mmCIF file of C-alpha atoms in Angstrom:
data_model
loop_
_atom_site.group_PDB
_atom_site.id
_atom_site.type_symbol
_atom_site.label_atom_id
_atom_site.label_comp_id
_atom_site.label_asym_id
_atom_site.label_seq_id
_atom_site.Cartn_x
_atom_site.Cartn_y
_atom_site.Cartn_z
ATOM 1 C CA MET R 316 -26.043 -60.071 6.231
ATOM 2 C CA SER R 317 -22.441 -60.319 3.966
ATOM 3 C CA ASN R 318 -20.788 -63.258 3.782
ATOM 4 C CA PHE R 319 -17.472 -63.279 2.007
ATOM 5 C CA GLN R 320 -16.173 -66.508 0.715
ATOM 6 C CA ILE R 321 -12.558 -66.872 -1.267
ATOM 7 C CA LEU R 322 -13.023 -67.711 -4.633
ATOM 8 C CA ASN R 323 -11.972 -71.801 -5.833
ATOM 9 C CA ASN R 324 -12.954 -74.594 -8.189
ATOM 10 C CA VAL R 325 -13.895 -76.443 -5.761
ATOM 11 C CA ASP R 326 -16.076 -75.033 -3.290
ATOM 12 C CA HIS R 327 -17.705 -72.916 -6.120
ATOM 13 C CA LYS R 328 -17.309 -75.210 -8.763
ATOM 14 C CA ASP R 329 -21.394 -75.044 -8.931
ATOM 15 C CA LEU R 330 -21.949 -71.259 -8.838
ATOM 16 C CA ARG R 331 -23.481 -68.870 -10.969
ATOM 17 C CA ILE R 332 -24.752 -65.827 -11.092
ATOM 18 C CA VAL R 333 -27.587 -63.915 -11.918
ATOM 19 C CA GLU R 334 -27.385 -61.528 -14.462
ATOM 20 C CA ALA R 335 -30.480 -60.030 -14.739
ATOM 21 C CA VAL R 336 -31.788 -56.563 -13.521
ATOM 22 C CA GLY R 337 -34.424 -55.407 -10.925
ATOM 23 C CA PRO R 338 -35.425 -54.709 -7.615
ATOM 24 C CA GLU R 339 -34.120 -57.876 -5.943
ATOM 25 C CA PHE R 340 -31.247 -57.935 -7.252
ATOM 26 C CA GLY R 341 -30.703 -54.966 -4.797
ATOM 27 C CA ASP R 342 -30.206 -52.738 -8.225
ATOM 28 C CA VAL R 343 -33.121 -50.088 -6.756
ATOM 29 C CA ILE R 344 -30.707 -47.162 -5.420
ATOM 30 C CA HIS R 345 -30.701 -44.154 -6.184
ATOM 31 C CA SER R 346 -26.701 -43.632 -6.224
ATOM 32 C CA CYS R 347 -23.518 -46.330 -6.237
ATOM 33 C CA PRO R 348 -19.609 -44.981 -6.231
ATOM 34 C CA ALA R 349 -18.258 -43.576 -9.041
ATOM 35 C CA TYR R 350 -14.567 -44.250 -10.085
ATOM 36 C CA THR R 351 -12.089 -41.981 -12.567
ATOM 37 C CA PHE R 352 -12.346 -44.305 -14.438
ATOM 38 C CA GLU R 353 -15.612 -44.835 -15.696
ATOM 39 C CA PHE R 354 -16.676 -40.681 -15.673
ATOM 40 C CA ARG R 355 -16.178 -40.309 -19.595
ATOM 41 C CA ASP R 356 -19.179 -43.089 -19.840
ATOM 42 C CA LEU R 357 -21.404 -42.388 -16.684
ATOM 43 C CA GLN R 358 -21.005 -38.643 -17.918
ATOM 44 C CA VAL R 359 -23.659 -39.812 -20.842
ATOM 45 C CA ASP R 360 -26.398 -41.005 -18.371
ATOM 46 C CA PHE R 361 -26.392 -39.921 -14.650
ATOM 47 C CA PRO R 362 -24.721 -36.728 -12.787
ATOM 48 C CA ILE R 363 -22.406 -37.293 -11.267
ATOM 49 C CA LEU R 364 -21.410 -35.906 -7.364
ATOM 50 C CA LEU R 365 -19.373 -36.098 -4.025
ATOM 51 C CA GLN R 366 -20.888 -37.711 -1.002
ATOM 52 C CA VAL R 367 -19.714 -37.889 2.507
ATOM 53 C CA THR R 368 -20.093 -42.046 3.390
ATOM 54 C CA GLU R 369 -18.511 -42.312 7.161
ATOM 55 C CA GLN R 370 -16.246 -45.362 6.150
ATOM 56 C CA ASP R 371 -14.213 -43.831 3.160
ATOM 57 C CA GLY R 372 -14.722 -40.023 3.572
ATOM 58 C CA LEU R 373 -15.468 -37.576 0.076
ATOM 59 C CA ILE R 374 -16.347 -40.132 -2.576
ATOM 60 C CA PRO R 375 -17.982 -38.919 -6.600
ATOM 61 C CA VAL R 376 -21.560 -40.876 -7.140
ATOM 62 C CA ALA R 377 -23.807 -41.593 -9.850
ATOM 63 C CA VAL R 378 -26.998 -40.573 -8.875
ATOM 64 C CA MET R 379 -29.834 -42.907 -10.270
ATOM 65 C CA GLY R 380 -32.922 -41.422 -8.602
ATOM 66 C CA PHE R 381 -34.013 -38.564 -5.661
ATOM 67 C CA GLU R 382 -35.208 -40.919 -2.912
ATOM 68 C CA SER R 383 -34.055 -44.088 -0.730
ATOM 69 C CA GLY R 384 -34.985 -47.095 -2.633
ATOM 70 C CA GLU R 385 -35.633 -45.396 -6.420
ATOM 71 C CA ASN R 386 -34.016 -46.086 -9.480
ATOM 72 C CA LEU R 387 -35.335 -44.522 -12.876
ATOM 73 C CA PHE R 388 -32.879 -46.442 -15.012
ATOM 74 C CA VAL R 389 -34.856 -49.655 -13.876
ATOM 75 C CA ASN R 390 -38.083 -50.765 -15.613
ATOM 76 C CA ASN R 391 -39.810 -53.244 -16.180
ATOM 77 C CA ALA R 392 -36.867 -55.628 -15.459
ATOM 78 C CA GLN R 393 -35.063 -53.701 -17.755
ATOM 79 C CA TRP R 394 -31.636 -51.359 -17.439
ATOM 80 C CA THR R 395 -32.416 -48.029 -19.761
ATOM 81 C CA ALA R 396 -29.006 -46.361 -19.298
ATOM 82 C CA LEU R 397 -26.365 -47.138 -22.193
ATOM 83 C CA SER R 398 -23.560 -47.185 -19.510
ATOM 84 C CA ARG R 399 -23.500 -48.553 -15.727
ATOM 85 C CA PRO R 400 -21.717 -48.569 -13.012
ATOM 86 C CA ALA R 401 -19.207 -50.682 -12.086
ATOM 87 C CA PHE R 402 -19.622 -50.636 -8.422
ATOM 88 C CA MET R 403 -23.323 -53.038 -10.114
ATOM 89 C CA ARG R 404 -22.080 -54.451 -12.935
ATOM 90 C CA LYS R 405 -18.894 -56.376 -10.191
ATOM 91 C CA GLY R 406 -21.877 -57.322 -8.600
ATOM 92 C CA PRO R 407 -21.303 -60.496 -5.266
ATOM 93 C CA PHE R 408 -17.429 -60.302 -6.074
ATOM 94 C CA LEU R 409 -14.793 -58.438 -4.435
ATOM 95 C CA ILE R 410 -10.427 -58.796 -4.068
ATOM 96 C CA GLY R 411 -9.468 -59.121 -0.492
ATOM 97 C CA GLN R 412 -6.675 -58.363 1.029
ATOM 98 C CA HIS R 413 -5.612 -62.386 2.440
ATOM 99 C CA GLN R 414 -1.797 -62.913 4.111
ATOM 100 C CA SER R 415 0.351 -65.151 2.393
ATOM 101 C CA GLN R 416 1.923 -68.531 4.561
ATOM 102 C CA GLU R 417 5.304 -66.361 4.263
ATOM 103 C CA GLY R 418 3.774 -63.228 5.772
ATOM 104 C CA GLU R 419 3.045 -61.223 2.530
ATOM 105 C CA GLU R 420 -0.236 -59.553 1.582
ATOM 106 C CA VAL R 421 -1.742 -60.988 -1.140
ATOM 107 C CA ARG R 422 -5.220 -59.846 -3.569
ATOM 108 C CA LEU R 423 -7.176 -63.319 -4.272
ATOM 109 C CA LEU R 424 -10.729 -62.759 -5.406
ATOM 110 C CA SER R 425 -14.035 -63.275 -3.029
ATOM 111 C CA VAL R 426 -17.061 -63.631 -3.663
ATOM 112 C CA ASP R 427 -20.386 -62.564 -1.095
ATOM 113 C CA MET R 428 -22.509 -65.775 -1.460
ATOM 114 C CA ALA R 429 -25.224 -64.267 0.753
ATOM 115 C CA HIS R 430 -25.606 -61.907 -2.380
ATOM 116 C CA PRO R 431 -29.063 -61.840 -3.913
ATOM 117 C CA ARG R 432 -27.523 -63.091 -7.310
ATOM 118 C CA VAL R 433 -25.996 -66.293 -6.327
ATOM 119 C CA SER R 434 -27.245 -69.314 -7.798
ATOM 120 C CA HIS R 435 -27.042 -72.973 -7.207
ATOM 121 C CA GLY R 436 -28.910 -73.831 -9.947
ATOM 122 C CA THR R 437 -29.241 -73.659 -13.837
ATOM 123 C CA GLU R 438 -29.833 -69.903 -13.967
ATOM 124 C CA GLY R 439 -26.983 -67.636 -14.394
ATOM 125 C CA GLU R 440 -23.771 -66.922 -15.632
ATOM 126 C CA ALA R 441 -21.380 -70.108 -15.165
ATOM 127 C CA VAL R 442 -18.087 -69.018 -13.141
ATOM 128 C CA PHE R 443 -16.045 -71.732 -13.358
ATOM 129 C CA GLN R 444 -16.037 -74.733 -16.914
ATOM 130 C CA PRO R 445 -16.891 -78.580 -16.037
ATOM 131 C CA LEU R 446 -12.835 -79.448 -15.624
ATOM 132 C CA GLY R 447 -12.218 -76.095 -12.992
ATOM 133 C CA GLY R 448 -11.386 -72.822 -15.734
ATOM 134 C CA ARG R 449 -12.208 -70.297 -14.902
ATOM 135 C CA THR R 450 -15.292 -69.172 -18.080
ATOM 136 C CA GLN R 451 -14.469 -66.338 -20.034
ATOM 137 C CA TYR R 452 -17.653 -64.409 -17.928
ATOM 138 C CA LEU R 453 -15.743 -64.598 -14.504
ATOM 139 C CA GLU R 454 -12.416 -63.470 -16.855
ATOM 140 C CA GLN R 455 -14.174 -60.518 -17.300
ATOM 141 C CA GLN R 456 -15.356 -59.686 -14.085
ATOM 142 C CA ALA R 457 -11.581 -60.297 -12.743
ATOM 143 C CA ASP R 458 -11.142 -57.563 -14.962
ATOM 144 C CA LEU R 459 -13.180 -55.266 -13.985
ATOM 145 C CA LEU R 460 -11.942 -55.497 -9.632
ATOM 146 C CA GLU R 461 -8.999 -54.972 -10.994
ATOM 147 C CA GLN R 462 -10.056 -51.636 -13.082
ATOM 148 C CA ILE R 463 -11.425 -50.676 -9.537
ATOM 149 C CA HIS R 464 -9.001 -51.753 -7.466
ATOM 150 C CA GLU R 465 -5.960 -49.709 -8.963
ATOM 151 C CA GLY R 466 -8.727 -47.127 -9.614
ATOM 152 C CA ALA R 467 -10.041 -46.041 -6.643
ATOM 153 C CA GLY R 468 -6.978 -45.097 -5.607
ATOM 154 C CA HIS R 469 -6.241 -42.455 -8.279
ATOM 155 C CA THR R 470 -10.636 -41.612 -7.454
ATOM 156 C CA GLN R 471 -9.629 -40.877 -3.796
ATOM 157 C CA ARG R 472 -6.710 -39.185 -4.722
ATOM 158 C CA PHE R 473 -8.993 -36.811 -6.846
ATOM 159 C CA THR R 474 -11.713 -36.380 -4.323
ATOM 160 C CA GLN R 475 -8.948 -35.263 -2.031
ATOM 161 C CA CYS R 476 -8.012 -32.485 -4.719
ATOM 162 C CA LEU R 477 -10.557 -31.584 -5.267
ATOM 163 C CA ALA R 478 -11.406 -31.277 -1.042
ATOM 164 C CA ASP R 479 -7.594 -28.636 -1.777
ATOM 165 C CA LEU R 480 -8.282 -26.715 -4.466
ATOM 166 C CA ASP R 481 -12.098 -25.561 -2.568
ATOM 167 C CA LEU R 482 -13.866 -26.683 -5.134
ATOM 168 C CA VAL R 483 -16.391 -28.333 -3.116
ATOM 169 C CA GLU R 484 -19.637 -27.419 -2.904
ATOM 170 C CA SER R 485 -22.596 -28.361 -1.164
ATOM 171 C CA ILE R 486 -26.144 -28.177 -3.096
ATOM 172 C CA THR R 487 -29.935 -29.137 -2.984
ATOM 173 C CA LEU R 488 -32.076 -29.709 -5.649
ATOM 174 C CA ASP R 489 -36.076 -28.810 -5.348
ATOM 175 C CA ILE R 490 -38.156 -30.465 -8.014
ATOM 176 C CA SER R 491 -42.159 -30.108 -8.094
ATOM 177 C CA LEU R 492 -44.112 -32.349 -10.235
ATOM 178 C CA HIS R 493 -46.796 -31.859 -12.300
ATOM 179 C CA ASP R 494 -49.594 -32.650 -9.677
ATOM 180 C CA GLY R 495 -48.070 -30.451 -6.784
ATOM 181 C CA SER R 496 -45.594 -32.821 -5.289
ATOM 182 C CA LYS R 497 -42.662 -32.420 -4.427
ATOM 183 C CA ASN R 498 -39.895 -33.442 -4.191
ATOM 184 C CA GLN R 499 -36.044 -32.765 -2.384
ATOM 185 C CA LEU R 500 -32.241 -33.856 -3.697
ATOM 186 C CA LEU R 501 -30.258 -34.273 -0.114
ATOM 187 C CA GLY R 502 -26.763 -35.154 0.591
ATOM 188 C CA PHE R 503 -24.475 -34.044 -1.772
ATOM 189 C CA SER R 504 -21.997 -31.976 -3.146
ATOM 190 C CA ALA R 505 -20.948 -30.839 -6.521
ATOM 191 C CA ILE R 506 -17.624 -29.201 -8.280
ATOM 192 C CA ASN R 507 -18.346 -25.300 -7.881
ATOM 193 C CA GLU R 508 -17.680 -24.477 -11.734
ATOM 194 C CA ASP R 509 -16.836 -20.623 -10.441
ATOM 195 C CA ALA R 510 -14.256 -22.249 -8.260
ATOM 196 C CA VAL R 511 -12.533 -24.454 -11.106
ATOM 197 C CA ARG R 512 -12.897 -21.098 -13.999
ATOM 198 C CA ALA R 513 -11.070 -19.544 -11.036
ATOM 199 C CA LEU R 514 -8.391 -21.580 -10.276
ATOM 200 C CA SER R 515 -4.570 -20.218 -10.772
ATOM 201 C CA ALA R 516 -2.462 -21.964 -14.148
ATOM 202 C CA GLU R 517 -0.578 -23.461 -11.287
ATOM 203 C CA SER R 518 -3.555 -25.692 -10.590
ATOM 204 C CA LEU R 519 -4.599 -26.131 -13.392
ATOM 205 C CA GLU R 520 -1.787 -27.600 -14.564
ATOM 206 C CA GLN R 521 -1.214 -29.467 -10.823
ATOM 207 C CA LEU R 522 -4.689 -31.245 -12.199
ATOM 208 C CA SER R 523 -3.879 -32.213 -15.252
ATOM 209 C CA GLN R 524 -0.688 -33.939 -14.282
ATOM 210 C CA GLN R 525 -2.334 -36.000 -11.977
ATOM 211 C CA GLY R 526 -4.988 -36.938 -14.510
ATOM 212 C CA PHE R 527 -7.663 -35.411 -13.113
ATOM 213 C CA LEU R 528 -8.545 -32.544 -15.586
ATOM 214 C CA MET R 529 -10.422 -35.003 -17.184
ATOM 215 C CA PRO R 530 -12.676 -35.781 -14.769
ATOM 216 C CA LEU R 531 -13.358 -32.848 -13.406
ATOM 217 C CA PHE R 532 -14.473 -31.579 -16.521
ATOM 218 C CA MET R 533 -16.552 -35.000 -16.510
ATOM 219 C CA MET R 534 -18.629 -34.233 -13.325
ATOM 220 C CA LEU R 535 -19.422 -30.911 -14.878
ATOM 221 C CA ALA R 536 -20.606 -32.745 -17.966
ATOM 222 C CA SER R 537 -22.836 -34.964 -15.955
ATOM 223 C CA LEU R 538 -24.815 -31.929 -14.750
ATOM 224 C CA SER R 539 -26.846 -30.978 -17.831
ATOM 225 C CA ASN R 540 -27.922 -35.109 -16.974
ATOM 226 C CA MET R 541 -30.364 -33.287 -13.799
ATOM 227 C CA GLY R 542 -32.564 -32.336 -16.444
ATOM 228 C CA ARG R 543 -33.105 -35.632 -17.834
ATOM 229 C CA LEU R 544 -33.735 -37.294 -14.165
ATOM 230 C CA ILE R 545 -36.367 -34.522 -13.549
ATOM 231 C CA GLN R 546 -38.044 -35.569 -16.932
ATOM 232 C CA PHE R 547 -38.070 -39.391 -16.210
ATOM 233 C CA LYS R 548 -39.166 -38.685 -12.277
ATOM 234 C CA GLN R 549 -42.519 -37.190 -14.241
ATOM 235 C CA LYS R 550 -42.939 -40.000 -16.456
ATOM 236 C CA ALA R 551 -42.086 -42.817 -13.912
ATOM 237 C CA ARG R 552 -44.598 -40.213 -12.052
ATOM 238 C CA ASP R 553 -47.910 -39.917 -15.004
ATOM 239 C CA ALA R 554 -46.994 -43.874 -15.109
ATOM 240 C CA ASN R 555 -48.256 -44.433 -11.740
ATOM 241 C CA GLN R 556 -51.062 -42.696 -11.832
#
């Protein structure tokens, strides 16, 4: 269960964050949210698909495996992809909305003290310097969180535009491995390439003006990674036999 606290250099002066890779840190997930500002990097490694969630509705996701509890980019405590989704890089941190004494909404950095990356020992990256200042690590995390905060709105508008233009289609992927085992990728949607080709000049201009054209093409380009993902699945299966 999460335990978010407003980050400060008194209560959290000895706080450290473990940056190792492994299932014990929540890294073994087969997909995670993705934001438009990172599509250019993510499309090098991952298929970027769409998924409907109860909390946020239609969202883009980076796909890293074919089933729950599988991440084909985690191997022997190493992250093997060139890029890493911001959702995973942010670790236990979150920008929370809080009300000031004047009644204004302010954004403050929060930390989930129940997160498996949180350490009070000597392991991990220090969050605060001995005299209370922010470490370079924390500054980098704060910058990333600002990117996520600002990018979330753009990403939400992007996916809404895709839906409004009827560019989204549900997909089911069936794969068969060399040993005869079968896997299915279910619950995802993708960009309908034929629908994109049929867009009017007016719709293309609308996408371009809102900064949606580039992420749209990055999503389409990312689909070529599905074949690589199947190869990684086969390699992982062979290694376990």
